[in-house]
mmCIF file of C-alpha atoms in Angstrom:
data_model
loop_
_atom_site.group_PDB
_atom_site.id
_atom_site.type_symbol
_atom_site.label_atom_id
_atom_site.label_comp_id
_atom_site.label_asym_id
_atom_site.label_seq_id
_atom_site.Cartn_x
_atom_site.Cartn_y
_atom_site.Cartn_z
ATOM 1 C CA MET R 1 85.473 240.942 141.449
ATOM 2 C CA PHE R 2 87.745 241.642 138.430
ATOM 3 C CA ASN R 3 86.478 245.235 138.305
ATOM 4 C CA LEU R 4 87.377 245.647 141.939
ATOM 5 C CA LEU R 5 90.894 244.367 141.311
ATOM 6 C CA LEU R 6 91.305 246.690 138.343
ATOM 7 C CA SER R 7 89.983 249.732 140.182
ATOM 8 C CA GLU R 8 92.232 249.178 143.207
ATOM 9 C CA PRO R 9 95.684 248.190 141.947
ATOM 10 C CA VAL R 10 97.907 246.699 144.631
ATOM 11 C CA THR R 11 101.630 247.161 144.355
ATOM 12 C CA ALA R 12 104.194 244.642 145.574
ATOM 13 C CA ALA R 13 105.352 247.127 148.191
ATOM 14 C CA SER R 14 101.851 247.556 149.611
ATOM 15 C CA ARG R 15 101.380 243.784 149.760
ATOM 16 C CA ARG R 16 104.609 243.397 151.689
ATOM 17 C CA ALA R 17 103.916 246.275 154.062
ATOM 18 C CA PRO R 18 101.722 244.368 156.567
ATOM 19 C CA GLU R 19 104.089 241.387 156.469
ATOM 20 C CA TYR R 20 107.093 243.671 156.988
ATOM 21 C CA GLU R 21 105.401 245.463 159.892
ATOM 22 C CA GLU R 22 104.562 242.088 161.462
ATOM 23 C CA GLN R 23 108.191 240.958 161.129
ATOM 24 C CA VAL R 24 109.425 244.197 162.700
ATOM 25 C CA ARG R 25 106.963 243.831 165.567
ATOM 26 C CA ARG R 26 107.999 240.221 166.259
ATOM 27 C CA ALA R 27 111.673 241.170 166.089
ATOM 28 C CA ALA R 28 111.088 244.017 168.557
ATOM 29 C CA GLU R 29 109.292 241.636 170.931
ATOM 30 C CA ARG R 30 112.140 239.128 170.731
ATOM 31 C CA GLU R 31 114.733 241.838 171.330
ATOM 32 C CA GLY R 32 112.733 243.168 174.279
ATOM 33 C CA ARG R 33 112.567 239.726 175.891
ATOM 34 C CA ARG R 34 116.257 239.205 175.187
ATOM 35 C CA THR R 35 117.144 242.538 176.781
ATOM 36 C CA ARG R 36 115.091 241.797 179.892
ATOM 37 C CA ARG R 37 116.775 238.440 180.314
ATOM 38 C CA ARG R 38 120.202 239.979 179.734
ATOM 39 C CA CYS R 39 119.552 242.555 182.453
ATOM 40 C CA GLU R 40 118.437 239.783 184.788
ATOM 41 C CA ARG R 41 121.623 237.835 184.112
ATOM 42 C CA GLU R 42 123.712 240.929 184.762
ATOM 43 C CA ARG R 43 122.018 241.377 188.118
ATOM 44 C CA ASN R 44 122.855 237.763 188.958
ATOM 45 C CA ASP R 45 126.405 237.877 187.559
ATOM 46 C CA LEU R 46 125.562 235.147 185.055
ATOM 47 C CA LEU R 47 126.295 236.975 181.823
ATOM 48 C CA SER R 48 129.684 235.368 181.288
ATOM 49 C CA SER R 49 128.260 231.834 181.466
ATOM 50 C CA HIS R 50 125.246 232.438 179.226
ATOM 51 C CA LEU R 51 125.196 231.189 175.637
ATOM 52 C CA ASP R 52 123.112 233.373 173.354
ATOM 53 C CA GLY R 53 120.541 231.161 171.648
ATOM 54 C CA MET R 54 120.192 228.580 174.433
ATOM 55 C CA SER R 55 117.419 230.372 176.329
ATOM 56 C CA SER R 56 113.690 230.299 175.565
ATOM 57 C CA ASP R 57 113.532 233.913 174.301
ATOM 58 C CA ASP R 58 112.046 232.942 170.958
ATOM 59 C CA GLU R 59 109.853 230.038 172.038
ATOM 60 C CA ILE R 60 106.511 231.894 172.333
ATOM 61 C CA ALA R 61 105.832 235.396 171.050
ATOM 62 C CA ASP R 62 103.667 237.709 173.154
ATOM 63 C CA GLN R 63 100.954 237.988 170.492
ATOM 64 C CA GLN R 64 100.910 234.216 170.002
ATOM 65 C CA GLN R 65 100.527 233.746 173.750
ATOM 66 C CA GLU R 66 97.589 236.174 173.848
ATOM 67 C CA LEU R 67 95.925 234.420 170.904
ATOM 68 C CA SER R 68 96.382 231.059 172.607
ATOM 69 C CA VAL R 69 94.752 232.294 175.825
ATOM 70 C CA THR R 70 91.818 233.785 173.891
ATOM 71 C CA THR R 71 91.289 230.594 171.887
ATOM 72 C CA MET R 72 91.389 228.375 174.963
ATOM 73 C CA THR R 73 88.891 230.630 176.730
ATOM 74 C CA GLN R 74 86.498 230.270 173.791
ATOM 75 C CA ILE R 75 86.921 226.486 173.725
ATOM 76 C CA GLU R 76 86.296 226.271 177.459
ATOM 77 C CA SER R 77 83.114 228.318 177.099
ATOM 78 C CA GLN R 78 81.855 226.114 174.265
ATOM 79 C CA SER R 79 82.730 222.890 176.090
ATOM 80 C CA VAL R 80 80.637 223.944 179.079
ATOM 81 C CA GLU R 81 77.622 224.293 176.770
ATOM 82 C CA ALA R 82 78.103 220.842 175.201
ATOM 83 C CA PHE R 83 76.068 218.979 177.841
ATOM 84 C CA GLU R 84 73.684 221.746 178.878
ATOM 85 C CA ASP R 85 70.606 219.816 177.726
ATOM 86 C CA VAL R 86 71.763 216.437 179.119
ATOM 87 C CA THR R 87 70.735 215.216 182.556
ATOM 88 C CA ASP R 88 73.443 214.330 185.063
ATOM 89 C CA ASP R 89 72.543 210.637 184.871
ATOM 90 C CA PHE R 90 73.856 210.561 181.316
ATOM 91 C CA SER R 91 76.601 213.223 181.429
ATOM 92 C CA LYS R 92 78.488 212.455 184.642
ATOM 93 C CA ILE R 93 80.739 209.413 184.589
ATOM 94 C CA GLU R 94 80.336 208.630 188.285
ATOM 95 C CA LEU R 95 76.521 208.467 187.965
ATOM 96 C CA ILE R 96 76.706 206.306 184.847
ATOM 97 C CA LEU R 97 79.052 203.882 186.606
ATOM 98 C CA ILE R 98 76.701 203.644 189.586
ATOM 99 C CA LYS R 99 74.022 202.201 187.287
ATOM 100 C CA PHE R 100 76.419 199.676 185.771
ATOM 101 C CA PHE R 101 77.687 198.695 189.213
ATOM 102 C CA ALA R 102 74.114 198.023 190.323
ATOM 103 C CA TRP R 103 73.700 195.700 187.332
ATOM 104 C CA ARG R 104 77.014 193.982 188.041
ATOM 105 C CA LYS R 105 76.155 193.519 191.708
ATOM 106 C CA THR R 106 72.665 192.089 191.153
ATOM 107 C CA ASP R 107 73.365 189.867 188.119
ATOM 108 C CA MET R 108 77.061 189.318 187.419
ATOM 109 C CA SER R 109 76.321 186.517 184.960
ATOM 110 C CA SER R 110 74.249 188.655 182.570
ATOM 111 C CA TYR R 111 76.728 191.535 183.094
ATOM 112 C CA GLN R 112 79.512 189.364 181.731
ATOM 113 C CA ASP R 113 77.352 187.822 179.006
ATOM 114 C CA ALA R 114 76.623 191.349 177.728
ATOM 115 C CA PHE R 115 80.392 192.077 177.540
ATOM 116 C CA VAL R 116 79.904 195.261 179.547
ATOM 117 C CA SER R 117 83.590 195.330 180.505
ATOM 118 C CA LEU R 118 84.528 195.595 176.828
ATOM 119 C CA CYS R 119 81.881 198.227 176.097
ATOM 120 C CA LEU R 120 82.520 200.547 179.060
ATOM 121 C CA PRO R 121 85.669 202.217 177.644
ATOM 122 C CA LYS R 122 83.849 203.043 174.391
ATOM 123 C CA LEU R 123 80.774 204.210 176.278
ATOM 124 C CA LEU R 124 82.764 206.539 178.529
ATOM 125 C CA ALA R 125 85.136 207.752 175.797
ATOM 126 C CA PRO R 126 83.149 210.895 174.760
ATOM 127 C CA LEU R 127 82.858 212.044 178.377
ATOM 128 C CA VAL R 128 86.557 211.449 179.040
ATOM 129 C CA ARG R 129 87.482 213.366 175.877
ATOM 130 C CA HIS R 130 85.236 216.202 176.990
ATOM 131 C CA GLU R 131 87.042 216.468 180.322
ATOM 132 C CA LEU R 132 90.415 216.345 178.533
ATOM 133 C CA VAL R 133 89.513 218.955 175.908
ATOM 134 C CA LEU R 134 91.855 221.636 177.327
ATOM 135 C CA TRP R 135 94.314 219.258 178.947
ATOM 136 C CA SER R 136 97.876 219.191 177.605
ATOM 137 C CA PRO R 137 101.194 218.091 179.156
ATOM 138 C CA LEU R 138 102.871 220.847 177.112
ATOM 139 C CA LEU R 139 101.230 223.588 179.184
ATOM 140 C CA ASP R 140 102.948 225.332 182.064
ATOM 141 C CA GLU R 141 100.246 224.126 184.424
ATOM 142 C CA TYR R 142 98.121 221.099 183.662
ATOM 143 C CA GLU R 143 96.035 218.873 185.887
ATOM 144 C CA ASP R 144 97.445 215.452 186.706
ATOM 145 C CA ILE R 145 95.347 212.677 185.227
ATOM 146 C CA GLU R 146 95.066 211.095 188.675
ATOM 147 C CA ASN R 147 93.223 214.186 189.957
ATOM 148 C CA MET R 148 90.591 214.232 187.216
ATOM 149 C CA ARG R 149 86.996 213.224 187.928
ATOM 150 C CA TRP R 150 86.881 210.562 185.219
ATOM 151 C CA TYR R 151 90.045 208.891 186.498
ATOM 152 C CA GLN R 152 88.948 208.790 190.125
ATOM 153 C CA ALA R 153 85.476 207.506 189.238
ATOM 154 C CA CYS R 154 86.872 204.740 187.018
ATOM 155 C CA MET R 155 89.568 203.728 189.499
ATOM 156 C CA LEU R 156 86.973 203.272 192.242
ATOM 157 C CA TYR R 157 84.479 201.477 190.004
ATOM 158 C CA ALA R 158 83.402 198.138 191.507
ATOM 159 C CA SER R 159 86.121 198.317 194.168
ATOM 160 C CA GLN R 160 85.460 196.835 197.592
ATOM 161 C CA ALA R 161 87.296 197.372 200.858
ATOM 162 C CA ASP R 162 87.712 193.643 201.548
ATOM 163 C CA GLU R 163 88.773 192.719 198.004
ATOM 164 C CA THR R 164 91.737 190.329 197.763
ATOM 165 C CA VAL R 165 94.513 190.140 195.172
ATOM 166 C CA GLU R 166 93.043 186.910 193.802
ATOM 167 C CA GLN R 167 89.672 188.614 193.297
ATOM 168 C CA LEU R 168 91.318 191.537 191.519
ATOM 169 C CA LYS R 169 93.064 189.197 189.096
ATOM 170 C CA ILE R 170 89.739 187.816 187.853
ATOM 171 C CA ASP R 171 87.844 191.128 187.986
ATOM 172 C CA PRO R 172 86.483 191.753 184.443
ATOM 173 C CA ASP R 173 86.775 195.546 184.922
ATOM 174 C CA ILE R 174 90.361 195.607 186.182
ATOM 175 C CA ASN R 175 91.579 197.100 182.867
ATOM 176 C CA LEU R 176 89.041 199.925 182.640
ATOM 177 C CA VAL R 177 91.516 202.730 183.372
ATOM 178 C CA PRO R 178 94.401 201.270 181.292
ATOM 179 C CA ALA R 179 91.974 200.886 178.382
ATOM 180 C CA LEU R 180 90.948 204.558 178.638
ATOM 181 C CA ILE R 181 94.601 205.604 178.858
ATOM 182 C CA GLU R 182 95.344 203.626 175.700
ATOM 183 C CA LYS R 183 92.266 204.642 173.706
ATOM 184 C CA ILE R 184 91.894 208.280 174.806
ATOM 185 C CA VAL R 185 94.975 209.728 176.501
ATOM 186 C CA LEU R 186 97.697 208.293 174.251
ATOM 187 C CA PRO R 187 95.998 209.362 170.967
ATOM 188 C CA LYS R 188 95.478 212.858 172.403
ATOM 189 C CA VAL R 189 99.143 213.139 173.400
ATOM 190 C CA THR R 190 100.110 211.874 169.932
ATOM 191 C CA ALA R 191 97.984 214.601 168.323
ATOM 192 C CA LEU R 192 99.540 217.236 170.605
ATOM 193 C CA VAL R 193 103.019 216.052 169.625
ATOM 194 C CA THR R 194 102.159 216.210 165.926
ATOM 195 C CA GLU R 195 100.382 219.569 165.975
ATOM 196 C CA CYS R 196 101.736 221.527 168.956
ATOM 197 C CA TRP R 197 105.082 220.258 170.261
ATOM 198 C CA ASP R 198 108.144 222.270 169.286
ATOM 199 C CA PRO R 199 111.283 220.080 169.646
ATOM 200 C CA LEU R 200 113.356 223.282 169.843
ATOM 201 C CA SER R 201 111.502 224.304 173.003
ATOM 202 C CA THR R 202 113.318 222.983 176.062
ATOM 203 C CA THR R 203 110.386 223.694 178.381
ATOM 204 C CA GLN R 204 107.891 221.787 176.223
ATOM 205 C CA THR R 205 110.331 218.920 175.697
ATOM 206 C CA LEU R 206 111.064 218.451 179.396
ATOM 207 C CA ARG R 207 107.340 218.553 180.231
ATOM 208 C CA LEU R 208 106.575 215.937 177.589
ATOM 209 C CA VAL R 209 109.481 213.707 178.660
ATOM 210 C CA GLY R 210 108.403 213.950 182.308
ATOM 211 C CA PHE R 211 104.803 213.068 181.488
ATOM 212 C CA ILE R 212 105.707 210.031 179.351
ATOM 213 C CA ASN R 213 108.157 208.808 181.999
ATOM 214 C CA ARG R 214 105.447 208.991 184.649
ATOM 215 C CA LEU R 215 102.938 207.351 182.324
ATOM 216 C CA GLY R 216 105.295 204.416 181.809
ATOM 217 C CA ARG R 217 105.917 204.021 185.531
ATOM 218 C CA GLU R 218 102.307 204.131 186.688
ATOM 219 C CA PHE R 219 100.396 202.324 183.937
ATOM 220 C CA PRO R 220 100.890 198.879 182.373
ATOM 221 C CA LEU R 221 102.033 200.051 178.941
ATOM 222 C CA SER R 222 104.201 197.588 177.030
ATOM 223 C CA GLY R 223 106.435 198.077 174.019
ATOM 224 C CA THR R 224 103.926 196.197 171.872
ATOM 225 C CA ASN R 225 101.158 198.716 172.568
ATOM 226 C CA LYS R 226 100.059 200.107 169.182
ATOM 227 C CA GLN R 227 99.050 203.535 170.489
ATOM 228 C CA LEU R 228 102.314 203.877 172.401
ATOM 229 C CA ASN R 229 104.295 203.001 169.280
ATOM 230 C CA LYS R 230 102.310 205.581 167.307
ATOM 231 C CA LEU R 231 103.232 208.170 169.938
ATOM 232 C CA PHE R 232 106.927 207.307 169.673
ATOM 233 C CA GLU R 233 106.762 207.403 165.866
ATOM 234 C CA SER R 234 105.144 210.835 166.060
ATOM 235 C CA ILE R 235 107.909 212.063 168.383
ATOM 236 C CA MET R 236 110.603 210.800 166.005
ATOM 237 C CA ASP R 237 108.862 212.392 163.003
ATOM 238 C CA ARG R 238 108.692 215.784 164.752
ATOM 239 C CA MET R 239 112.365 215.532 165.697
ATOM 240 C CA ARG R 240 113.340 214.751 162.098
ATOM 241 C CA LEU R 241 111.228 217.670 160.885
ATOM 242 C CA ALA R 242 112.918 220.016 163.375
ATOM 243 C CA LEU R 243 116.304 218.803 162.185
ATOM 244 C CA GLU R 244 115.389 219.575 158.579
ATOM 245 C CA ASN R 245 113.668 222.937 159.122
ATOM 246 C CA ASP R 246 115.002 224.520 162.328
ATOM 247 C CA VAL R 247 118.764 224.008 162.075
ATOM 248 C CA PHE R 248 120.667 226.614 160.091
ATOM 249 C CA ILE R 249 124.291 227.392 160.938
ATOM 250 C CA PRO R 250 125.996 229.714 158.422
ATOM 251 C CA ILE R 251 129.580 228.706 157.690
ATOM 252 C CA PHE R 252 132.045 231.610 157.271
ATOM 253 C CA PRO R 253 135.822 231.600 156.903
ATOM 254 C CA LYS R 254 137.610 231.960 160.231
ATOM 255 C CA GLN R 255 138.919 235.412 159.383
ATOM 256 C CA VAL R 256 135.413 236.881 159.107
ATOM 257 C CA GLN R 257 133.967 235.268 162.233
ATOM 258 C CA GLU R 258 132.396 237.910 164.427
ATOM 259 C CA ALA R 259 132.263 238.319 168.192
ATOM 260 C CA LYS R 260 130.683 235.964 170.714
ATOM 261 C CA THR R 261 127.199 237.390 170.125
ATOM 262 C CA SER R 262 127.321 237.015 166.324
ATOM 263 C CA PHE R 263 124.560 235.438 164.275
ATOM 264 C CA PHE R 264 126.773 232.398 163.766
ATOM 265 C CA GLN R 265 127.162 231.853 167.506
ATOM 266 C CA ARG R 266 123.457 232.262 168.135
ATOM 267 C CA GLN R 267 122.532 229.773 165.409
ATOM 268 C CA PHE R 268 125.123 227.297 166.661
ATOM 269 C CA CYS R 269 123.705 227.507 170.186
ATOM 270 C CA SER R 270 120.217 227.023 168.787
ATOM 271 C CA GLY R 271 121.434 223.782 167.196
ATOM 272 C CA LEU R 272 123.133 222.870 170.463
ATOM 273 C CA LYS R 273 119.844 223.396 172.301
ATOM 274 C CA LEU R 274 118.106 221.039 169.861
ATOM 275 C CA PHE R 275 120.912 218.516 170.487
ATOM 276 C CA ARG R 276 120.301 218.755 174.236
ATOM 277 C CA ASN R 277 116.535 218.396 173.748
ATOM 278 C CA PHE R 278 117.036 215.311 171.577
ATOM 279 C CA LEU R 279 119.136 213.676 174.292
ATOM 280 C CA SER R 280 116.396 214.332 176.850
ATOM 281 C CA TRP R 281 114.631 211.334 175.268
ATOM 282 C CA GLN R 282 117.409 208.909 176.189
ATOM 283 C CA GLY R 283 115.860 206.050 178.134
ATOM 284 C CA ILE R 284 112.490 206.513 176.408
ATOM 285 C CA LEU R 285 113.276 206.250 172.704
ATOM 286 C CA ALA R 286 115.517 203.519 171.321
ATOM 287 C CA ASP R 287 119.200 204.452 171.639
ATOM 288 C CA LYS R 288 119.924 203.417 168.055
ATOM 289 C CA LEU R 289 117.338 205.796 166.586
ATOM 290 C CA LEU R 290 118.338 208.567 168.978
ATOM 291 C CA ARG R 291 122.021 208.215 168.050
ATOM 292 C CA GLU R 292 121.163 208.426 164.359
ATOM 293 C CA LEU R 293 119.411 211.761 164.902
ATOM 294 C CA ALA R 294 121.514 213.377 167.630
ATOM 295 C CA ILE R 295 124.985 212.087 166.716
ATOM 296 C CA GLY R 296 124.834 210.966 163.094
ATOM 297 C CA ALA R 297 122.762 213.864 161.770
ATOM 298 C CA LEU R 298 122.840 216.849 164.146
ATOM 299 C CA LEU R 299 126.340 216.574 165.644
ATOM 300 C CA ASN R 300 128.310 215.203 162.696
ATOM 301 C CA ARG R 301 126.440 217.021 159.941
ATOM 302 C CA TYR R 302 125.852 220.447 161.510
ATOM 303 C CA LEU R 303 127.583 221.142 164.825
ATOM 304 C CA LEU R 304 130.926 219.550 163.964
ATOM 305 C CA LEU R 305 131.029 221.249 160.565
ATOM 306 C CA ALA R 306 130.460 224.609 162.262
ATOM 307 C CA MET R 307 133.123 223.914 164.902
ATOM 308 C CA ARG R 308 135.732 223.444 162.178
ATOM 309 C CA VAL R 309 135.572 227.155 161.320
ATOM 310 C CA CYS R 310 135.790 228.286 164.961
ATOM 311 C CA THR R 311 138.965 229.321 166.689
ATOM 312 C CA PRO R 312 140.571 226.400 168.561
ATOM 313 C CA ASN R 313 139.712 227.912 171.943
ATOM 314 C CA ASP R 314 136.060 228.426 170.959
ATOM 315 C CA ALA R 315 135.870 224.920 169.471
ATOM 316 C CA ILE R 316 137.206 223.350 172.677
ATOM 317 C CA ASN R 317 134.636 225.239 174.749
ATOM 318 C CA LYS R 318 131.843 224.031 172.469
ATOM 319 C CA ALA R 319 133.151 220.463 172.600
ATOM 320 C CA TYR R 320 133.170 220.622 176.405
ATOM 321 C CA ILE R 321 129.472 221.562 176.424
ATOM 322 C CA ILE R 322 128.612 218.799 173.941
ATOM 323 C CA VAL R 323 130.430 216.095 175.923
ATOM 324 C CA ASN R 324 128.748 217.192 179.155
ATOM 325 C CA THR R 325 125.368 217.003 177.413
ATOM 326 C CA LEU R 326 125.811 213.356 176.418
ATOM 327 C CA PRO R 327 124.228 210.668 178.644
ATOM 328 C CA THR R 328 126.838 209.027 180.877
ATOM 329 C CA VAL R 329 125.855 205.564 179.676
ATOM 330 C CA TRP R 330 126.834 206.555 176.144
ATOM 331 C CA LEU R 331 130.403 207.362 177.225
ATOM 332 C CA LEU R 332 131.225 203.965 178.725
ATOM 333 C CA PRO R 333 134.158 202.027 177.168
ATOM 334 C CA ASN R 334 133.185 200.025 174.071
ATOM 335 C CA SER R 335 129.943 201.996 173.827
ATOM 336 C CA GLU R 336 128.295 202.006 170.414
ATOM 337 C CA THR R 337 128.011 205.791 170.701
ATOM 338 C CA LEU R 338 131.787 206.252 170.705
ATOM 339 C CA LYS R 339 131.921 204.605 167.276
ATOM 340 C CA ASN R 340 129.350 207.116 165.989
ATOM 341 C CA MET R 341 131.434 209.958 167.441
ATOM 342 C CA GLU R 342 134.736 209.052 165.768
ATOM 343 C CA LEU R 343 134.682 212.199 163.604
ATOM 344 C CA PHE R 344 134.024 214.395 166.643
ATOM 345 C CA ILE R 345 136.696 212.671 168.758
ATOM 346 C CA GLY R 346 139.239 212.869 165.933
ATOM 347 C CA TYR R 347 138.589 216.590 165.458
ATOM 348 C CA ILE R 348 139.033 217.320 169.174
ATOM 349 C CA LYS R 349 142.308 215.372 169.294
ATOM 350 C CA GLN R 350 143.615 217.250 166.269
ATOM 351 C CA THR R 351 142.553 220.617 167.712
ATOM 352 C CA LEU R 352 144.256 219.921 171.038
ATOM 353 C CA GLU R 353 147.439 218.836 169.278
ATOM 354 C CA ASN R 354 147.480 222.058 167.266
ATOM 355 C CA CYS R 355 146.980 224.273 170.308
ATOM 356 C CA ASP R 356 150.125 226.021 171.487
ATOM 357 C CA ALA R 357 149.877 226.957 175.161
ATOM 358 C CA SER R 358 152.381 229.763 174.681
ATOM 359 C CA ASN R 359 150.284 231.399 172.004
ATOM 360 C CA PRO R 360 148.006 234.105 173.525
ATOM 361 C CA ILE R 361 145.190 233.218 171.121
ATOM 362 C CA PHE R 362 144.647 229.923 172.956
ATOM 363 C CA MET R 363 144.911 231.304 176.484
#
């Protein structure tokens, strides 16, 4: 090995060459997507209202998308082979449940003594995970849980047409689906948040918010649910990580600020997009924690600092966007949020007082 290294010396330039070519290729892809979107906006007369850095140009590179499709195709092929040597009686949830229902129907006493209702979620867990292997609420198109075979089979398990509400209340299997949601679906979503979710991606964020909202409406998940709390903790951790790693707004003196499409403006709008994505979680995450991230850290520490080096007219425009992004409930009189925004409010008041309507620079 050492002889090989000695016989084929590698210079620093040659080591950087592949990395440099990869960076150039990614930059060209981003610029191509940006140009296509700019042309589309020009055709729709939307160029004047667009903020560079707020779109999803940089969310997924073309090569990354191709790699993702290839990987998922391979996983799908392998998952199909997982139960090739297993008979349907032991690999299809609906057939397994038929056998347990026959037991329950013929001898309910022994069925309960064997604690089948407690064992069923664990027994079905591998099959449910197998059906969910490619499922993700972050994808552009994903199958609703309610339409999946495992969900429909479990929802109909032991159900009877003439069943009354009183009978349902004492049914030992009434919590079969909620148990699977808690033990299988929530941990999977938590893993997807930790490993795959990009808080800077508006599309992914809105999909995730929509899914969790629907999950809370349709399933009996309480605030004391351990798996649900783990999911929320994972979301907060990813948001903090994005705040630390993805926000960079260079601060220049006012006299060297460039035009509207400068690097500074693009980075500011990227931070503004993260601010908007953070606030998408209002109503799901605790307001106190959300204010600490969105207002205390992102707005006061980054966005407001950058606004101080903008021209007054530009700063007012940015402030207008920020205020319109805030949840209405946060702007009510005596709201706790207004106390967190004292620095922002004070800066806007000072900027407005300094503006001279007769000065062309503010027109």
